[in-house]
Rosetta silent file (secondary structure, phi, psi, omega in degrees, C-alpha in Angstrom):
SEQUENCE: MKFQVIFTYDSEYLGYVAEVPELPGCLSQGQTLDEAIENIKDAIKGYLHVLEKHGKPYVPKESQSFVGEVLV
SCORE:     score description
SCORE:     0.000 S_00000001
   1 L     0.000  150.336  179.664    0.000    0.000    0.000 S_00000001
   2 L  -114.993  135.380  176.817    1.060    3.552   -0.661 S_00000001
   3 L  -131.085  142.022  173.001    0.421    6.462    1.702 S_00000001
   4 L   -76.345  132.701  178.951    1.191   10.138    1.368 S_00000001
   5 L  -126.333  133.914  176.591    3.451   11.235    4.229 S_00000001
   6 E  -102.210  121.880  178.729    4.276   14.815    5.140 S_00000001
   7 E  -106.291  128.691  179.889    7.767   15.261    6.585 S_00000001
   8 E  -127.536  131.110  176.821    8.508   18.463    8.482 S_00000001
   9 E   -78.714  129.462  179.718   11.846   19.410    9.973 S_00000001
  10 E  -108.332  110.470 -175.078   11.446   20.420   13.633 S_00000001
  11 L   -71.168  -22.634  175.602   14.266   22.747   14.708 S_00000001
  12 L   -75.931  -42.759  179.090   13.511   22.254   18.415 S_00000001
  13 L   -75.609  -25.327 -174.395   13.580   18.461   18.114 S_00000001
  14 L    61.704   44.570  178.898   16.441   18.658   15.596 S_00000001
  15 E  -165.743 -167.596 -174.518   14.821   15.975   13.502 S_00000001
  16 E  -109.603  139.822  173.433   11.864   15.169   11.291 S_00000001
  17 E  -106.578  134.472 -178.704    8.208   14.716   12.162 S_00000001
  18 E  -118.063  133.752 -178.437    6.204   12.461    9.831 S_00000001
  19 E  -133.836  138.605  178.555    2.412   12.618    9.484 S_00000001
  20 L  -108.588  101.059 -176.101    0.013   10.522    7.396 S_00000001
  21 L   -57.091  -32.759 -177.241   -2.989   12.756    6.545 S_00000001
  22 L   -73.364  -17.024 -179.727   -5.122    9.790    5.445 S_00000001
  23 L  -121.207   88.620 -174.984   -4.709    8.139    8.858 S_00000001
  24 L   -52.599  128.187  179.186   -5.697   10.730   11.496 S_00000001
  25 L    86.575   -1.170  179.983   -3.304   10.717   14.427 S_00000001
  26 L   -87.010  101.461 -177.288   -0.693    8.570   12.683 S_00000001
  27 E  -132.215  156.897  171.776    2.547   10.401   13.466 S_00000001
  28 E  -158.006 -176.996 -179.521    6.160    9.528   14.079 S_00000001
  29 E  -155.489  170.652  176.816    9.570   11.165   14.093 S_00000001
  30 E  -166.470  151.400  179.282   13.260   10.559   13.598 S_00000001
  31 L   -66.106  -33.261  176.818   16.572   12.330   14.007 S_00000001
  32 L  -118.469  164.617  178.173   17.283   11.769   10.286 S_00000001
  33 H   -63.164  -40.422  178.070   14.941   11.560    7.331 S_00000001
  34 H   -61.005  -42.013  178.973   15.801    7.863    6.889 S_00000001
  35 H   -66.136  -40.493  178.063   14.963    7.181   10.542 S_00000001
  36 H   -63.403  -37.880  178.670   11.684    9.107   10.229 S_00000001
  37 H   -63.941  -48.138  179.281   10.772    7.050    7.149 S_00000001
  38 H   -63.052  -40.724 -178.911   11.386    3.752    8.939 S_00000001
  39 H   -67.833  -37.189 -179.746    9.505    4.929   12.038 S_00000001
  40 H   -72.687  -30.498  174.749    6.454    6.115   10.079 S_00000001
  41 H   -60.893  -45.072  177.699    6.338    2.757    8.261 S_00000001
  42 H   -63.250  -40.212  179.738    6.118    1.057   11.659 S_00000001
  43 H   -63.991  -41.035  178.923    3.470    3.544   12.806 S_00000001
  44 H   -63.627  -46.406  179.111    1.362    2.891    9.680 S_00000001
  45 H   -58.969  -43.753  178.284    1.586   -0.879   10.174 S_00000001
  46 H   -64.193  -41.333  179.133    0.538   -0.487   13.806 S_00000001
  47 H   -60.504  -47.944 -179.562   -2.334    1.833   12.883 S_00000001
  48 H   -65.075  -36.915  178.107   -3.660   -0.626   10.295 S_00000001
  49 H   -62.782  -43.383  179.384   -3.292   -3.525   12.755 S_00000001
  50 H   -65.360  -41.410  176.609   -5.377   -1.695   15.367 S_00000001
  51 H   -57.659  -47.833 -178.365   -8.076   -0.886   12.776 S_00000001
  52 H   -63.254  -42.468 -179.086   -8.238   -4.543   11.768 S_00000001
  53 H   -61.036  -31.450 -179.791   -8.288   -5.709   15.382 S_00000001
  54 L   -94.884   12.043  176.075  -11.318   -3.486   16.040 S_00000001
  55 L    72.017   24.767  179.334  -13.154   -4.742   12.951 S_00000001
  56 L  -122.396   77.262 -176.352  -12.696   -1.525   10.979 S_00000001
  57 L   -61.752  148.849  178.913  -10.609   -2.493    7.965 S_00000001
  58 L   -69.474  131.985  176.191   -8.784    0.259    6.114 S_00000001
  59 L  -119.202  112.304 -177.907  -10.538    1.406    2.942 S_00000001
  60 L   -62.160  145.629  174.720   -8.265    3.423    0.636 S_00000001
  61 L   -72.923  149.703 -177.771   -9.508    6.751   -0.655 S_00000001
  62 L   -75.508  -31.074 -177.277  -10.180    6.844   -4.370 S_00000001
  63 L  -103.563  147.375  177.853   -8.359   10.107   -4.998 S_00000001
  64 L  -116.784  144.913  174.782   -4.722   10.807   -4.326 S_00000001
  65 L  -120.603  162.479 -178.536   -3.152   14.214   -3.797 S_00000001
  66 L  -135.613  131.502  176.652    0.414   15.308   -4.131 S_00000001
  67 L  -104.847  125.031 -178.847    2.228   18.077   -2.295 S_00000001
  68 L  -139.740 -173.627  179.270    5.134   19.533   -4.192 S_00000001
  69 L  -127.130  151.587  172.074    7.134   22.698   -4.682 S_00000001
  70 L  -130.421  146.142  178.102    7.599   25.062   -7.566 S_00000001
  71 L  -103.179  126.722 -178.737   10.352   27.608   -8.006 S_00000001
  72 L  -119.620    0.000    0.000    9.249   31.004   -9.294 S_00000001
């Protein structure tokens, strides 16, 4: 499965915070971007496991969005 993840650098934490908009409350962090990526993968797996355990299987949204940057 593919999920959009928003990574934000936190200057107080001195690392990255990762958030999955499609899964409310699914957050993680890491000192490096690679660590944040691995940690958010674990968080997503845990989130989906809890949904399944409570009889609420994940249903993917039909539309996907993309956040990007443009230089002007």
